[in-house]
Short mmCIF file of C-alpha atoms and ligand atoms in Angstrom, two decimals:
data_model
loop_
_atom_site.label_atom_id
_atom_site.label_comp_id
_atom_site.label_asym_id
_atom_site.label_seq_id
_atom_site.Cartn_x
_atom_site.Cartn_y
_atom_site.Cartn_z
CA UNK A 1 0.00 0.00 0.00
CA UNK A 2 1.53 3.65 -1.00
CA UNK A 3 1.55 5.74 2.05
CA UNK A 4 1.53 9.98 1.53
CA UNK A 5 2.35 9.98 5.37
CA UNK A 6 5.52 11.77 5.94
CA UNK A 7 6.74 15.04 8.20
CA UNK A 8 6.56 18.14 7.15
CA UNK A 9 8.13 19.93 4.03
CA UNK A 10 11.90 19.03 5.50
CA UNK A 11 13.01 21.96 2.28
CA UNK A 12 11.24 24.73 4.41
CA UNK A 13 12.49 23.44 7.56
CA UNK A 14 16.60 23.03 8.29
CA UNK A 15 17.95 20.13 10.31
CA UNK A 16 14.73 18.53 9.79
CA UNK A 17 14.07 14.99 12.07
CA UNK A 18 13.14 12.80 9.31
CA UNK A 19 11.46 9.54 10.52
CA UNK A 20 13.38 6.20 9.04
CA UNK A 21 10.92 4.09 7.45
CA UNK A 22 13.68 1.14 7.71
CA UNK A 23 14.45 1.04 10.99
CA UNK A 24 12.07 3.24 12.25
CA UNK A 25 14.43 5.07 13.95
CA UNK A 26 14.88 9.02 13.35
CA UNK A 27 17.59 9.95 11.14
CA UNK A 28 18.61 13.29 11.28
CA UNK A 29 18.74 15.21 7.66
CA UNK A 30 20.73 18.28 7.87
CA UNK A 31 18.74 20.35 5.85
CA UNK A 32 19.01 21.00 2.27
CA UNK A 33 16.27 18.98 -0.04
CA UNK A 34 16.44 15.85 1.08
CA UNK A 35 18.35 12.49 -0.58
CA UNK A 36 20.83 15.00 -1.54
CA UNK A 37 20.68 17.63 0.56
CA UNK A 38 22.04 15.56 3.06
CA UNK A 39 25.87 15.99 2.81
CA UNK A 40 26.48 16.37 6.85
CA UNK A 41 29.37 14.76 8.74
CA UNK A 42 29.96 11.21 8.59
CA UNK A 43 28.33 9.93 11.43
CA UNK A 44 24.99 11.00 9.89
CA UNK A 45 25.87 9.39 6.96
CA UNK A 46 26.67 5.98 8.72
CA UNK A 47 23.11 6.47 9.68
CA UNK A 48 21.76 7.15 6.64
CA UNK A 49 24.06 4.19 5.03
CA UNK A 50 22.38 2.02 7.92
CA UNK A 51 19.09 2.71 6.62
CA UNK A 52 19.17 1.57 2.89
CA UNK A 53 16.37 -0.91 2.51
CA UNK A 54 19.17 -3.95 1.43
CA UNK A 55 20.96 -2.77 4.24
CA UNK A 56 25.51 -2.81 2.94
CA UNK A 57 25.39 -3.13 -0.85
CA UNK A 58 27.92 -5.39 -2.31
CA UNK A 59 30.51 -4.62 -4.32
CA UNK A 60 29.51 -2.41 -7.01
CA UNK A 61 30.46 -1.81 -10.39
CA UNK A 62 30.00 1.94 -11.95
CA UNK A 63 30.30 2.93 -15.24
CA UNK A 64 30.22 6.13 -15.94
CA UNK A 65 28.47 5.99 -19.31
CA UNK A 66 27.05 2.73 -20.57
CA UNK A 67 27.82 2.91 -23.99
CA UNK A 68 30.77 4.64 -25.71
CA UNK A 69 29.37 7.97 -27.11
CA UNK A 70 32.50 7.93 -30.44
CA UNK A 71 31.20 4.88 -31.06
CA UNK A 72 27.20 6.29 -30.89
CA UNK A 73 28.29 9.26 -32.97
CA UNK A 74 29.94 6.64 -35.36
CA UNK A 75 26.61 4.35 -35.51
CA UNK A 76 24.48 7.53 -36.16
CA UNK A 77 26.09 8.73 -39.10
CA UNK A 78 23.29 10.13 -41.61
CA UNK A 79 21.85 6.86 -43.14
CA UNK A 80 22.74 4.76 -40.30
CA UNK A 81 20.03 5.32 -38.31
CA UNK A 82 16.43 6.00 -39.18
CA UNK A 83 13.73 7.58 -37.35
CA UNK A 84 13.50 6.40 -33.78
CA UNK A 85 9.51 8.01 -33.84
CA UNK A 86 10.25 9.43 -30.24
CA UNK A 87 10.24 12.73 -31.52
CA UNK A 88 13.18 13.47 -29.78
CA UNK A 89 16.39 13.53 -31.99
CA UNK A 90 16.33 14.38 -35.28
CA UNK A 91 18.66 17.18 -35.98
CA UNK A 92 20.21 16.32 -38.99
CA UNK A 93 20.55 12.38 -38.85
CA UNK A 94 17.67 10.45 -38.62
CA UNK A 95 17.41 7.53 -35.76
CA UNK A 96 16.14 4.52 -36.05
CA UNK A 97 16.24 1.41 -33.28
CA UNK A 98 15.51 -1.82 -35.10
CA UNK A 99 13.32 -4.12 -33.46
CA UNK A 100 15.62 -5.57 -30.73
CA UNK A 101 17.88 -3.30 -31.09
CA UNK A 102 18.67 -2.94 -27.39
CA UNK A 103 21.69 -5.53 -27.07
CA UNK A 104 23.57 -3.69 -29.86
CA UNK A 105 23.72 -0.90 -27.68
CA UNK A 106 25.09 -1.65 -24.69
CA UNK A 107 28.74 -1.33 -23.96
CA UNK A 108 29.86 -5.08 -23.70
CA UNK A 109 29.75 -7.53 -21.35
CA UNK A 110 27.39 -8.35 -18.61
CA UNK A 111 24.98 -5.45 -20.75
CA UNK A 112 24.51 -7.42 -23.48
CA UNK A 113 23.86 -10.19 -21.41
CA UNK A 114 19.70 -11.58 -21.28
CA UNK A 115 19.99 -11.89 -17.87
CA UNK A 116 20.97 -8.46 -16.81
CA UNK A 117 18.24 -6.43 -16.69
CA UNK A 118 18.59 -3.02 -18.22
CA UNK A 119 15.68 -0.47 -16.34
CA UNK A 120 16.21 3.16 -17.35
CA UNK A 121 15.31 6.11 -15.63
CA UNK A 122 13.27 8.82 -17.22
CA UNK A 123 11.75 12.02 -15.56
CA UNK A 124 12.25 15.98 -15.99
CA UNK A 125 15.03 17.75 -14.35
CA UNK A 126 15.50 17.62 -9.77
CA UNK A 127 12.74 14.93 -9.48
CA UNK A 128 15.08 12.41 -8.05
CA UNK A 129 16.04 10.20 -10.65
CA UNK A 130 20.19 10.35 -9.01
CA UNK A 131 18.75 9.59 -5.73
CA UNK A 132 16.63 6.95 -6.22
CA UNK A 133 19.49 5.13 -8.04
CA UNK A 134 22.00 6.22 -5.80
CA UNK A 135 20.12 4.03 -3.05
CA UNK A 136 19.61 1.02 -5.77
CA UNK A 137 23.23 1.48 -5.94
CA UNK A 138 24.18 1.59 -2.10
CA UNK A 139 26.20 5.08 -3.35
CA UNK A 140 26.08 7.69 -0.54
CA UNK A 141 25.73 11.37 -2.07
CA UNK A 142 28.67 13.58 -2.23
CA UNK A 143 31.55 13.92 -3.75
CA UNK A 144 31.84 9.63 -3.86
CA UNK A 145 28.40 9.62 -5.68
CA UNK A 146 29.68 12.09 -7.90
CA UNK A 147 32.22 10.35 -9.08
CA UNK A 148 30.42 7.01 -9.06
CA UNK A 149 28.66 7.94 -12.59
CA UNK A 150 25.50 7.23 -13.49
CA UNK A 151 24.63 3.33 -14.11
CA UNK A 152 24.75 1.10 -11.58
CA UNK A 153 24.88 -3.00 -11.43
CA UNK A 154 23.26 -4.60 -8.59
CA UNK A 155 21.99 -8.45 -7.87
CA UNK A 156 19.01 -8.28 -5.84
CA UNK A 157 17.05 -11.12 -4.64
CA UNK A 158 13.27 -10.62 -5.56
CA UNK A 159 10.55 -14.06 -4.76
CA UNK A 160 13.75 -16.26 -3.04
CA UNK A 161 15.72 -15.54 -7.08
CA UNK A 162 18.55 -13.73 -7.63
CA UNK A 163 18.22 -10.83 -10.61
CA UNK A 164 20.76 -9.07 -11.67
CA UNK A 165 20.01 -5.07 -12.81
CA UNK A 166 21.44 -2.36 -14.51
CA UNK A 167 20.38 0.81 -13.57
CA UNK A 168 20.88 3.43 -15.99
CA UNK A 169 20.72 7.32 -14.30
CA UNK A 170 21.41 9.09 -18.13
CA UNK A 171 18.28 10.69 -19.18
CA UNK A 172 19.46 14.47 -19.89
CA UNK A 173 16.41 16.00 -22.30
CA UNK A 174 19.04 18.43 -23.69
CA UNK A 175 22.84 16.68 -23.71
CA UNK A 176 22.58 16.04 -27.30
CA UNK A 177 20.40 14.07 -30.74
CA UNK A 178 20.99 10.66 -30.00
CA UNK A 179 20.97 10.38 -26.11
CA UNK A 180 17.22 10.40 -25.90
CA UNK A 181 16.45 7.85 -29.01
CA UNK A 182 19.26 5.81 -27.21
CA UNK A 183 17.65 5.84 -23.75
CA UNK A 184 14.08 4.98 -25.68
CA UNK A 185 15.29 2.35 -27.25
CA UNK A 186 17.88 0.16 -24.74
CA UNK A 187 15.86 -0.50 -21.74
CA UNK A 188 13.81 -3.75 -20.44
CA UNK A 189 11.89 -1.58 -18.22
CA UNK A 190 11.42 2.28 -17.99
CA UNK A 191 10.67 4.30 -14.63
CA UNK A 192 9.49 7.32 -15.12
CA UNK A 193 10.04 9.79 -12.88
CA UNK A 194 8.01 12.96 -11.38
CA UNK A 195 8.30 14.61 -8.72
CA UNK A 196 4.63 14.68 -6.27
CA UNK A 197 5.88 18.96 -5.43
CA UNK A 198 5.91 19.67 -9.40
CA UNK A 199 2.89 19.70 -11.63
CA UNK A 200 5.35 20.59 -14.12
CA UNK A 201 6.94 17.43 -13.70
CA UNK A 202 4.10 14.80 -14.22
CA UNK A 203 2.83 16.19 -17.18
CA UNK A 204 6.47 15.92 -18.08
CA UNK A 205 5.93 11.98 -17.17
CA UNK A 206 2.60 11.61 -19.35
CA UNK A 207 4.58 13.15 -22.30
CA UNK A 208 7.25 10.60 -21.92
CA UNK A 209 4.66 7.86 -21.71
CA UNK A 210 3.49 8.86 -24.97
CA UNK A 211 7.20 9.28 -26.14
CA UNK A 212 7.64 5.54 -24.91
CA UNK A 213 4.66 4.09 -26.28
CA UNK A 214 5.68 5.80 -30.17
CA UNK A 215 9.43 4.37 -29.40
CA UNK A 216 8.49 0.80 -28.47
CA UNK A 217 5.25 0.34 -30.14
CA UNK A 218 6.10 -3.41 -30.86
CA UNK A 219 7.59 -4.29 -27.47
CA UNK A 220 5.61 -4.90 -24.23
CA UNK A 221 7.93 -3.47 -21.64
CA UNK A 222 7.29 -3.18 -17.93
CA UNK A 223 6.94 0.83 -17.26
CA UNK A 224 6.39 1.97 -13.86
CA UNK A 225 5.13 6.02 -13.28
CA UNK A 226 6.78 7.09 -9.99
CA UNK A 227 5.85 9.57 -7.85
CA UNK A 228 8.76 10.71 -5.94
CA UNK A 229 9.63 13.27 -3.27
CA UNK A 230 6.17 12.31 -1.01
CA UNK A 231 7.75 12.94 2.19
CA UNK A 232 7.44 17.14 1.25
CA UNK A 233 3.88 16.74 2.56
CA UNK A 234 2.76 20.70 2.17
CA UNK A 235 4.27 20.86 -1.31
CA UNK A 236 2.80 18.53 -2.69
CA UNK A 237 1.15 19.40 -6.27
CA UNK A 238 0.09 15.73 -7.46
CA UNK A 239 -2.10 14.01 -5.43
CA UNK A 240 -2.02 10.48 -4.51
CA UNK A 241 -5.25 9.72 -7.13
CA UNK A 242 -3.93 11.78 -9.56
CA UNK A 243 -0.87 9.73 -10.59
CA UNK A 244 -2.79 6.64 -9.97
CA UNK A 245 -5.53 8.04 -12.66
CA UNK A 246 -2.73 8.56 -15.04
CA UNK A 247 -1.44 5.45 -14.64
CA UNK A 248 -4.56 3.71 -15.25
CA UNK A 249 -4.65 6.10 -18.24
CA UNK A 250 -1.36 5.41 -19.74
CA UNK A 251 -1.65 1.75 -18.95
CA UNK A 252 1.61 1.55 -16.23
CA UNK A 253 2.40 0.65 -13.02
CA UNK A 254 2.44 3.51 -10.23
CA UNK A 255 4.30 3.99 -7.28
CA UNK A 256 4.89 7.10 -4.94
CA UNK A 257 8.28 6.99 -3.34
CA UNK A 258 10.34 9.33 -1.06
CA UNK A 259 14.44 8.77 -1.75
CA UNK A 260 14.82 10.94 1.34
CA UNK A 261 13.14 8.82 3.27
CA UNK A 262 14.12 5.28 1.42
CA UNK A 263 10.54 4.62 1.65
CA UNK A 264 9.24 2.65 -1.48
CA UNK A 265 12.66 2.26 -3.21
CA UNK A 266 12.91 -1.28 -2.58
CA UNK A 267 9.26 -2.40 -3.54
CA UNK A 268 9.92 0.12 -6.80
CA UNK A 269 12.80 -2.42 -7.65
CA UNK A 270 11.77 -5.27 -6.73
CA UNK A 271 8.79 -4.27 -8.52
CA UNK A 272 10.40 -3.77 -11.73
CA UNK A 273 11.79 -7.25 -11.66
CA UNK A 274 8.42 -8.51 -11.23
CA UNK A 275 7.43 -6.97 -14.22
CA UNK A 276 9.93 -7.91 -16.83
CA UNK A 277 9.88 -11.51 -15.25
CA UNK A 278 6.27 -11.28 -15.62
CA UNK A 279 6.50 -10.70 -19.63
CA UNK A 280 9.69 -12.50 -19.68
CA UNK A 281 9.35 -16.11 -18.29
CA UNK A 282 6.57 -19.05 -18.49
CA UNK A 283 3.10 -18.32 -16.63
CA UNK A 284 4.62 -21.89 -14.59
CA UNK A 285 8.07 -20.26 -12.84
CA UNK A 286 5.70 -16.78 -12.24
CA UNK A 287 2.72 -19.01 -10.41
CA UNK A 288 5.77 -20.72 -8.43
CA UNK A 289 7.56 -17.94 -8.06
CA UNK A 290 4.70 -16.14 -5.72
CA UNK A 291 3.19 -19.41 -4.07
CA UNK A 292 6.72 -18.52 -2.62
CA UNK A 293 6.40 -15.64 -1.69
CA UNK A 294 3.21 -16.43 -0.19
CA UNK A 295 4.16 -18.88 1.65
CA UNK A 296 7.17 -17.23 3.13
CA UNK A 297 4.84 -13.90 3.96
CA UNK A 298 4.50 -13.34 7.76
CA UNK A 299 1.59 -13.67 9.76
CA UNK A 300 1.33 -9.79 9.89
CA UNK A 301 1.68 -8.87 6.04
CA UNK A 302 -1.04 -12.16 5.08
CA UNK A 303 -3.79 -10.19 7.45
CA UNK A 304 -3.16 -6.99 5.59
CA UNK A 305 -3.40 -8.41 2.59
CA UNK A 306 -6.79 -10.08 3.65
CA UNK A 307 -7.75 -6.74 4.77
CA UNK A 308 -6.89 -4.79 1.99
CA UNK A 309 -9.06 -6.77 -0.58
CA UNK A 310 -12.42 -6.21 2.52
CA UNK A 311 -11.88 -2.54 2.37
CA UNK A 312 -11.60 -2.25 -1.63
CA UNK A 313 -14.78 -4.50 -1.88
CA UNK A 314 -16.72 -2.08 0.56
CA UNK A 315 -15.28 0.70 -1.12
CA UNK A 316 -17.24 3.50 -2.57
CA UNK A 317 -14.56 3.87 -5.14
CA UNK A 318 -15.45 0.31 -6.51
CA UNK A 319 -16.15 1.31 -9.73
CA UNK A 320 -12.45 3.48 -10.14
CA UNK A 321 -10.62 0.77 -8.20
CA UNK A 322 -12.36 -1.83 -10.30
CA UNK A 323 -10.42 -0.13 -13.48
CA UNK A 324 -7.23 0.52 -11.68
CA UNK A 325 -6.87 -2.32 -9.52
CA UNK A 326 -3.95 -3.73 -10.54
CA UNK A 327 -1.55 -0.17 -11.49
CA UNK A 328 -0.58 -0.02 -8.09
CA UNK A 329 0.49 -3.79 -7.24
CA UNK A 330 4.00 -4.20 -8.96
CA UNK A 331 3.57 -8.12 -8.43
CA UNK A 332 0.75 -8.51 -11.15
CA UNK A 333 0.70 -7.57 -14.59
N1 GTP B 1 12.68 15.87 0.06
C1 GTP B 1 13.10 15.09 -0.92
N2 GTP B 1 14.09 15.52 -1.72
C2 GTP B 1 14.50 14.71 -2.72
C3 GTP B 1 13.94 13.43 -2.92
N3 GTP B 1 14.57 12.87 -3.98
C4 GTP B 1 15.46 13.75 -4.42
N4 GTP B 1 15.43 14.86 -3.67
C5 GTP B 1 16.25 16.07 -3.83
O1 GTP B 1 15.90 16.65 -5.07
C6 GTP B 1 17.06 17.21 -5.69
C7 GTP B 1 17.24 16.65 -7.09
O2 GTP B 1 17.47 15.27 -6.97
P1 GTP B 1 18.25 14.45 -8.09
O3 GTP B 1 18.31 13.03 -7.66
O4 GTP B 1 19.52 15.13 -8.44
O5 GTP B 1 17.24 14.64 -9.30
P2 GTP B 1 17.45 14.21 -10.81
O6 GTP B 1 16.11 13.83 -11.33
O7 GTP B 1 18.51 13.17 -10.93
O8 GTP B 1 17.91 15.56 -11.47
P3 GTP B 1 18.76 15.76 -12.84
O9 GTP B 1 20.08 15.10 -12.62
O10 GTP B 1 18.83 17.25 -12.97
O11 GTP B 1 17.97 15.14 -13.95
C8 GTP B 1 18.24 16.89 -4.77
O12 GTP B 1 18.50 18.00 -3.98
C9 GTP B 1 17.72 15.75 -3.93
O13 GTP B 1 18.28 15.74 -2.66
C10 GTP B 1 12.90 13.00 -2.03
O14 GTP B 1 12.35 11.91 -2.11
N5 GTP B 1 12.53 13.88 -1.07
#
């Protein structure tokens, strides 16, 4: 279940307590805007480290670009490319992204691999696209993140199987042609990013859904609208419904998450692993997959479950949860 509850707008308020949805202790953020913002000593980063949702990451690879860009420029010489139809590049040379096109554009190795999942993030400028990969990647922020880059390999175990992920933190709207057709084209799962304090920002999202839909018209892959930033409680400009309703709209998954907070990270990327498995392997290792899960589920999370489906059948929203009832549960298609 998404939760809006959160303290107060920590931006208008320095050295702001922030509750820690991990270990439910309080973490103190010193100020700033939150994930970020947070570049106080290092005993308040120990804290923060101790609150990542995996808990210690393990030893991480970083690129800082995922593909070579020589090479790029190279490969989208006029009349190599053709129109990639995301409306996004053309200046001059023309993209195009054949159908499967995606392994021939990663840089090598464990990229062009099936296995490793490739999940990009998309979303206008400051909504929290670094963050949220920053805690995928177990990077703290400063000057280590900035050096880190911006793609990130990570194994996670998601339904008692290991998956391995690539997270790619490159979307720039305005770094050049080809970028944008690039990022349209490579990914097994998109997460598109908005930011609940910016209006601005999800109908930036709904444009890039349509972008998405015009690049990969052909391909069924997982996309998951993300509200982030929910923890800034008396900023917020998107409501709760609001990206839900868009979801159901544009046909994705939806998810509100606060990086500042780590709250939802780990159920958005577990999430997208879900999905792509979902599309990806036999309706037979999916069905065993969650009896699982199920079966490992505690006491605690089974009741809420049970009481979750009472309260959306007495609902008076039936007939909009009957439409949307699945955009918010990652684990379903
Ligand atoms: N309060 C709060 N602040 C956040 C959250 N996520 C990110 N921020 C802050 O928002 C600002 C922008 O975050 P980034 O992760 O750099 O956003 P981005 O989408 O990667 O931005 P670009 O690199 O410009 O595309 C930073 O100051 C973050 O600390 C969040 O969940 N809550």
């Amino acid at each position: 279940m998404v939760s809006n509850q959160g303290p107060s707008d920590p931006g208008s308020v320095p050295n702001h307590l922030y509750p820690d949805t991990a270990s439910g202790a309080m973490t103190l953020n010193g100020g700033g805007s939150g994930a970020g913002g947070n570049r106080g000593g290092g005993r308040e980063r120990e804290r923060r480290r101790g609150s990542t949702p995996w808990g210690p990451a393990p030893p991480l690879h970083r690129r800082s670009m995922p593909v070579d860009e020589r090479d790029l420029q190279a490969a989208l010489a006029p009349g190599a490319l053709a129109a990639a139809g995301t409306g996004t590049g053309a200046q001059g040379a023309t993209l195009e992204w054949h159908e499967g096109s995606s392994e021939s554009l990663s840089s090598g190795g464990s990229d062009s691999d099936e296995s490793v999942y490739k999940v990009l993030l998309l979303g206008a400028p400051g909504v929290g696209k670094s963050a949220l990969a920053r805690i995928f990647g177990g990077v703290e922020d400063g000057p280590e993140a900035e050096a880190a880059g911006h793609t990130y390999d990570r194994s996670i175990i998601v339904d008692g199987e290991e998956a391995s992920l690539m997270v790619y933190d490159i979307w720039e709207q305005d770094s050049g042609r080809w970028l944008p057709g690039h990022c349209m084209a490579m990914g097994d799962a998109y997460v598109i990013v908005y930011s609940v304090t910016d209006k601005e920002s999800f109908e930036k999202a709904s444009e890039l859904r349509v972008q998405l839909r015009r690049a990969r018209q052909t391909d069924d892959v997982p996309i998951i609208l993300v509200g982030n930033k929910s923890d800034l409680v008396r900023s917020r400009e998107v409501s709760l419904d609001e990206g839900r309703a868009c979801a159901v709209v544009f046909d994705c998954k939806f998810i509100e998450t606060s990086a500042a907070l780590h709250h939802n990270v780990q159920a958005l990327f577990e999430g997208v692993v879900r999905q792509i498995r979902l599309r990806r392997d036999s309706k037979e290792a999916n069905a065993r997959r969650q009896a699982g899960t199920r079966r490992r589920e505690s006491l605690g999370k089974k009741a809420k479950r049970f009481l979750g489906r009472i309260v959306a059948r007495n609902s008076r929203k039936m007939a909009f949860r009957a439409k949307s009832k699945s955009c918010h549960d990652l684990s379903v298609l």
